[in-house]
């Protein structure tokens, strides 16, 4: 009787080890590709978002600077005028209301203010600027804390410089000679500033009477993006993510850092179209 040996269909230990190693290597390669793709995807998404924010912010800055009624002025991180250029911020005045009719002087000296017939609601509750073109007077005023209409008194925060001549404002009935102008208007001081990598828009809020701060863009690496050339404003916004470095090979052959997507640089020269004030 002839016996037939049984067939062997199993794997040897060596074959199992080789298969396990191959599966592990393939899994490691797939994991590395997935990790790099996820990192690059998140990085590029963040950069694209930051780039888009900066572009939209530039469009808004162009719109508001075109609407400015004063020459722009460089400011520091606190919004105060600075002679250093480039600077972290730029300030200017926007039209708040007017023209309004000046109905009377309220005293013998300018410090007592003027009486104005207000026909709309221009007051923000914050410090605003009163412009009287006929007398070439410009001064900050303490506006009322709430919006009002009708006759109201506008009082300067300090004596204007230079001291107005004449000190009293001539209005109909107060002087035999007709006044050259009895109209005035109000402006709001606003500014853009880059603070800790964020581009901020500071402006008076009529609803609260306080200065409102809106963040227009993040990831801004240019800490001082504003310069002046005459009455033109040059804005140079650059962005990058400091959490990532270039993926590069060191001298010892090791790899250091992570992948970094390309940053952005946006540059715009914005002219001021209308200057209705004598001071910024």
CSV table of C-alpha atoms in Angstrom, one decimal:
chain,number,residue,atom,x,y,z
A,1,UNK,CA,0.0,0.0,0.0
A,2,UNK,CA,1.4,3.4,-1.1
A,3,UNK,CA,1.0,6.4,1.3
A,4,UNK,CA,0.7,9.9,-0.2
A,5,UNK,CA,2.4,12.6,2.0
A,6,UNK,CA,0.1,15.5,3.2
A,7,UNK,CA,0.4,18.9,1.4
A,8,UNK,CA,1.9,21.8,3.4
A,9,UNK,CA,0.0,25.1,2.9
A,10,UNK,CA,1.2,27.0,6.0
A,11,UNK,CA,4.0,29.7,6.2
A,12,UNK,CA,7.3,29.2,7.8
A,13,UNK,CA,8.5,31.4,10.6
A,14,UNK,CA,10.9,33.2,8.3
A,15,UNK,CA,8.2,33.9,5.8
A,16,UNK,CA,6.0,35.3,8.5
A,17,UNK,CA,8.8,37.6,9.8
A,18,UNK,CA,9.5,38.9,6.3
A,19,UNK,CA,5.8,39.6,5.7
A,20,UNK,CA,5.5,41.4,9.0
A,21,UNK,CA,8.5,43.6,8.2
A,22,UNK,CA,7.2,44.4,4.7
A,23,UNK,CA,3.8,45.4,6.1
A,24,UNK,CA,5.5,47.5,8.8
A,25,UNK,CA,7.7,49.4,6.3
A,26,UNK,CA,4.8,50.0,4.0
A,27,UNK,CA,2.7,51.3,6.9
A,28,UNK,CA,5.5,53.6,8.0
A,29,UNK,CA,5.8,55.0,4.5
A,30,UNK,CA,2.1,55.6,4.2
A,31,UNK,CA,2.0,57.2,7.7
A,32,UNK,CA,4.9,59.5,6.8
A,33,UNK,CA,3.2,60.6,3.6
A,34,UNK,CA,-0.1,61.1,5.4
A,35,UNK,CA,1.7,63.1,8.1
A,36,UNK,CA,3.5,65.3,5.6
A,37,UNK,CA,0.4,65.9,3.6
A,38,UNK,CA,-1.6,66.8,6.6
A,39,UNK,CA,1.1,69.2,7.8
A,40,UNK,CA,1.4,70.9,4.5
A,41,UNK,CA,-2.4,71.1,4.0
A,42,UNK,CA,-2.9,72.7,7.4
A,43,UNK,CA,0.1,75.1,6.8
A,44,UNK,CA,-1.1,76.1,3.3
A,45,UNK,CA,-4.7,76.6,4.5
A,46,UNK,CA,-3.5,78.8,7.3
A,47,UNK,CA,-1.3,80.8,4.9
A,48,UNK,CA,-4.0,81.2,2.3
A,49,UNK,CA,-6.4,82.4,4.9
A,50,UNK,CA,-3.9,84.9,6.2
A,51,UNK,CA,-3.1,86.0,2.7
A,52,UNK,CA,-6.8,86.5,1.9
A,53,UNK,CA,-7.3,88.5,5.2
A,54,UNK,CA,-4.4,90.8,4.3
A,55,UNK,CA,-5.8,91.4,0.8
A,56,UNK,CA,-9.3,92.2,2.2
A,57,UNK,CA,-7.6,94.5,4.8
A,58,UNK,CA,-5.7,96.3,2.0
A,59,UNK,CA,-8.9,96.9,0.1
A,60,UNK,CA,-10.5,98.4,3.3
A,61,UNK,CA,-7.5,100.6,4.0
A,62,UNK,CA,-7.6,101.9,0.4
A,63,UNK,CA,-11.3,102.7,0.7
A,64,UNK,CA,-11.0,104.5,4.1
A,65,UNK,CA,-7.8,106.4,3.1
A,66,UNK,CA,-9.5,107.6,-0.1
A,67,UNK,CA,-12.3,108.9,2.1
A,68,UNK,CA,-9.9,110.7,4.5
A,69,UNK,CA,-10.3,114.5,4.9
A,70,UNK,CA,-6.8,115.0,6.5
A,71,UNK,CA,-3.3,114.3,5.6
A,72,UNK,CA,-2.2,110.9,7.1
A,73,UNK,CA,0.2,110.7,10.1
A,74,UNK,CA,2.5,107.9,11.3
A,75,UNK,CA,1.7,106.7,14.8
A,76,UNK,CA,3.3,104.3,17.3
A,77,UNK,CA,1.7,101.3,19.0
A,78,UNK,CA,-0.3,103.6,21.3
A,79,UNK,CA,-1.7,105.7,18.4
A,80,UNK,CA,0.5,108.7,19.2
A,81,UNK,CA,2.3,110.6,16.4
A,82,UNK,CA,5.9,109.4,15.7
A,83,UNK,CA,8.7,110.7,13.4
A,84,UNK,CA,10.1,107.2,13.0
A,85,UNK,CA,9.6,105.6,9.6
A,86,UNK,CA,8.5,103.0,8.8
A,87,UNK,CA,5.9,103.0,11.6
A,88,UNK,CA,3.6,100.4,13.0
A,89,UNK,CA,0.5,102.5,12.4
A,90,UNK,CA,-1.1,105.3,10.3
A,91,UNK,CA,-3.8,107.7,11.5
A,92,UNK,CA,-6.1,110.1,9.7
A,93,UNK,CA,-9.4,111.9,10.0
A,94,UNK,CA,-12.7,110.8,8.5
A,95,UNK,CA,-15.8,112.9,8.0
A,96,UNK,CA,-18.2,112.6,11.0
A,97,UNK,CA,-20.9,115.2,10.1
A,98,UNK,CA,-21.7,118.6,8.7
A,99,UNK,CA,-21.7,121.3,7.6
A,100,UNK,CA,-23.4,122.8,10.6
A,101,UNK,CA,-24.4,126.4,11.2
A,102,UNK,CA,-22.6,128.2,14.1
A,103,UNK,CA,-25.4,130.3,15.8
A,104,UNK,CA,-23.4,132.0,18.5
A,105,UNK,CA,-20.2,132.3,20.4
A,106,UNK,CA,-20.7,131.2,24.0
A,107,UNK,CA,-18.3,133.5,25.7
A,108,UNK,CA,-15.6,136.1,25.3
A,109,UNK,CA,-12.8,133.6,24.8
A,110,UNK,CA,-12.5,130.6,22.5
A,111,UNK,CA,-12.2,128.1,25.4
A,112,UNK,CA,-16.0,128.6,26.1
A,113,UNK,CA,-16.8,127.0,22.7
A,114,UNK,CA,-19.4,127.7,20.1
A,115,UNK,CA,-23.1,127.0,19.8
A,116,UNK,CA,-23.9,124.9,16.7
A,117,UNK,CA,-27.2,123.8,15.2
A,118,UNK,CA,-26.8,120.1,14.7
A,119,UNK,CA,-29.2,118.5,12.2
A,120,UNK,CA,-28.1,114.9,12.4
A,121,UNK,CA,-26.4,112.7,14.9
A,122,UNK,CA,-22.6,112.9,14.5
A,123,UNK,CA,-21.4,112.5,18.1
A,124,UNK,CA,-19.7,109.3,19.1
A,125,UNK,CA,-19.1,110.3,22.8
A,126,UNK,CA,-15.3,110.1,22.2
A,127,UNK,CA,-13.0,113.0,21.4
A,128,UNK,CA,-13.8,114.4,18.0
A,129,UNK,CA,-12.4,117.4,16.0
A,130,UNK,CA,-14.2,120.6,15.1
A,131,UNK,CA,-13.2,122.3,11.9
A,132,UNK,CA,-14.3,125.9,11.1
A,133,UNK,CA,-12.9,126.6,7.6
A,134,UNK,CA,-13.8,130.3,7.5
A,135,UNK,CA,-11.6,131.0,10.5
A,136,UNK,CA,-9.0,128.3,9.9
A,137,UNK,CA,-9.8,126.8,13.3
A,138,UNK,CA,-9.3,123.2,14.1
A,139,UNK,CA,-9.4,121.7,17.6
A,140,UNK,CA,-10.4,118.6,19.5
A,141,UNK,CA,-13.7,118.8,21.3
A,142,UNK,CA,-15.4,117.0,24.1
A,143,UNK,CA,-18.5,115.7,22.2
A,144,UNK,CA,-21.6,114.8,24.1
A,145,UNK,CA,-21.9,111.2,25.4
A,146,UNK,CA,-25.1,110.5,23.4
A,147,UNK,CA,-26.3,111.4,20.0
A,148,UNK,CA,-28.4,114.6,19.9
A,149,UNK,CA,-29.8,117.0,17.4
A,150,UNK,CA,-30.7,120.7,17.6
A,151,UNK,CA,-28.7,123.4,19.3
A,152,UNK,CA,-25.7,122.2,21.2
A,153,UNK,CA,-22.4,123.6,22.6
A,154,UNK,CA,-19.1,122.3,21.4
A,155,UNK,CA,-16.3,122.9,23.9
A,156,UNK,CA,-12.6,122.4,22.9
A,157,UNK,CA,-10.4,120.2,25.0
A,158,UNK,CA,-7.6,122.8,24.8
A,159,UNK,CA,-6.9,126.2,23.2
A,160,UNK,CA,-6.3,125.7,19.5
A,161,UNK,CA,-2.8,126.2,18.1
A,162,UNK,CA,-2.2,128.6,16.7
A,163,UNK,CA,-4.4,130.9,18.8
A,164,UNK,CA,-7.4,131.9,16.6
A,165,UNK,CA,-7.6,135.5,15.4
A,166,UNK,CA,-10.1,136.9,16.1
A,167,UNK,CA,-10.7,134.9,19.2
A,168,UNK,CA,-14.5,135.4,19.0
A,169,UNK,CA,-16.3,134.0,16.1
A,170,UNK,CA,-18.5,136.5,14.3
A,171,UNK,CA,-22.0,135.4,13.7
A,172,UNK,CA,-25.0,137.2,12.2
A,173,UNK,CA,-26.1,139.9,14.7
A,174,UNK,CA,-22.9,139.7,16.7
A,175,UNK,CA,-20.9,142.0,14.4
A,176,UNK,CA,-21.8,144.7,11.9
A,177,UNK,CA,-19.7,143.1,9.3
A,178,UNK,CA,-20.9,139.8,7.8
A,179,UNK,CA,-18.9,136.7,8.8
A,180,UNK,CA,-16.8,135.1,6.1
A,181,UNK,CA,-18.2,131.7,7.1
A,182,UNK,CA,-20.3,130.4,9.9
A,183,UNK,CA,-20.2,126.8,8.9
A,184,UNK,CA,-18.3,124.0,10.6
A,185,UNK,CA,-18.0,120.2,10.4
A,186,UNK,CA,-16.8,117.4,12.6
A,187,UNK,CA,-14.3,114.6,12.0
A,188,UNK,CA,-13.3,111.3,13.7
A,189,UNK,CA,-9.7,110.3,14.2
A,190,UNK,CA,-9.1,106.7,13.2
A,191,UNK,CA,-6.0,104.6,12.7
A,192,UNK,CA,-4.6,101.3,11.5
A,193,UNK,CA,-1.9,99.6,13.5
A,194,UNK,CA,0.0,96.3,13.4
A,195,UNK,CA,0.1,95.0,17.0
A,196,UNK,CA,1.7,91.6,17.9
A,197,UNK,CA,1.2,90.2,14.4
A,198,UNK,CA,-2.4,91.5,14.0
A,199,UNK,CA,-3.6,94.3,11.8
A,200,UNK,CA,-6.1,96.4,13.8
A,201,UNK,CA,-8.6,99.0,12.8
A,202,UNK,CA,-9.3,101.6,15.6
A,203,UNK,CA,-12.4,103.9,15.2
A,204,UNK,CA,-15.0,105.6,17.3
A,205,UNK,CA,-18.1,103.5,17.8
A,206,UNK,CA,-21.3,105.6,17.8
A,207,UNK,CA,-23.2,102.9,19.6
A,208,UNK,CA,-21.0,102.8,22.7
A,209,UNK,CA,-19.1,106.1,22.5
A,210,UNK,CA,-15.9,104.2,22.9
A,211,UNK,CA,-13.0,103.4,20.5
A,212,UNK,CA,-13.7,100.1,18.8
A,213,UNK,CA,-10.9,97.7,17.7
A,214,UNK,CA,-11.5,95.3,14.9
A,215,UNK,CA,-8.8,92.7,13.9
A,216,UNK,CA,-8.6,92.7,10.1
A,217,UNK,CA,-5.8,90.2,9.6
A,218,UNK,CA,-3.5,87.9,11.5
A,219,UNK,CA,-0.1,86.4,10.8
A,220,UNK,CA,1.4,89.7,9.8
A,221,UNK,CA,5.2,89.6,10.1
A,222,UNK,CA,5.9,93.2,9.1
A,223,UNK,CA,5.8,95.1,12.4
A,224,UNK,CA,6.3,98.5,10.7
A,225,UNK,CA,4.5,98.4,7.4
A,226,UNK,CA,3.6,102.1,7.0
A,227,UNK,CA,5.6,104.9,5.3
A,228,UNK,CA,4.6,108.3,3.9
A,229,UNK,CA,5.6,110.0,0.7
A,230,UNK,CA,4.0,113.4,0.6
A,231,UNK,CA,0.3,112.6,1.1
A,232,UNK,CA,0.6,109.0,-0.2
A,233,UNK,CA,0.6,106.1,2.1
A,234,UNK,CA,2.8,103.1,1.3
A,235,UNK,CA,1.6,99.8,2.9
A,236,UNK,CA,3.8,96.7,2.8
A,237,UNK,CA,2.2,93.7,4.5
A,238,UNK,CA,4.2,90.5,4.8
A,239,UNK,CA,3.1,87.3,6.4
A,240,UNK,CA,4.6,84.0,7.5
A,241,UNK,CA,4.1,81.3,10.1
A,242,UNK,CA,6.9,81.3,12.7
A,243,UNK,CA,5.9,77.8,14.0
A,244,UNK,CA,7.5,76.2,10.9
A,245,UNK,CA,11.0,76.1,9.5
A,246,UNK,CA,12.4,75.0,6.2
A,247,UNK,CA,12.8,71.2,5.9
A,248,UNK,CA,16.5,71.0,5.4
A,249,UNK,CA,19.4,68.6,5.8
A,250,UNK,CA,22.1,69.4,8.4
A,251,UNK,CA,25.8,68.9,7.9
A,252,UNK,CA,25.7,65.6,9.9
A,253,UNK,CA,23.2,64.2,7.5
A,254,UNK,CA,20.2,64.5,9.8
A,255,UNK,CA,17.0,66.4,8.9
A,256,UNK,CA,15.8,69.3,10.9
A,257,UNK,CA,12.6,71.3,11.0
A,258,UNK,CA,9.3,70.9,9.1
A,259,UNK,CA,8.0,71.9,5.7
A,260,UNK,CA,7.2,75.6,5.2
A,261,UNK,CA,4.9,77.0,2.6
A,262,UNK,CA,5.7,80.2,0.8
A,263,UNK,CA,4.9,83.4,2.7
A,264,UNK,CA,3.3,86.5,1.1
A,265,UNK,CA,4.2,90.2,0.6
A,266,UNK,CA,1.6,92.7,-0.4
A,267,UNK,CA,2.5,96.3,-1.3
A,268,UNK,CA,0.2,99.2,-2.1
A,269,UNK,CA,0.6,102.9,-2.6
A,270,UNK,CA,-2.6,104.7,-1.5
A,271,UNK,CA,-3.1,108.4,-2.3
A,272,UNK,CA,-5.3,110.6,-0.1
A,273,UNK,CA,-7.8,112.2,-2.4
A,274,UNK,CA,-9.2,115.1,-0.4
A,275,UNK,CA,-7.6,117.2,2.4
A,276,UNK,CA,-10.1,119.5,4.1
A,277,UNK,CA,-8.0,120.1,7.2
A,278,UNK,CA,-4.8,122.0,7.9
A,279,UNK,CA,-3.4,119.5,10.4
A,280,UNK,CA,-3.3,115.7,10.4
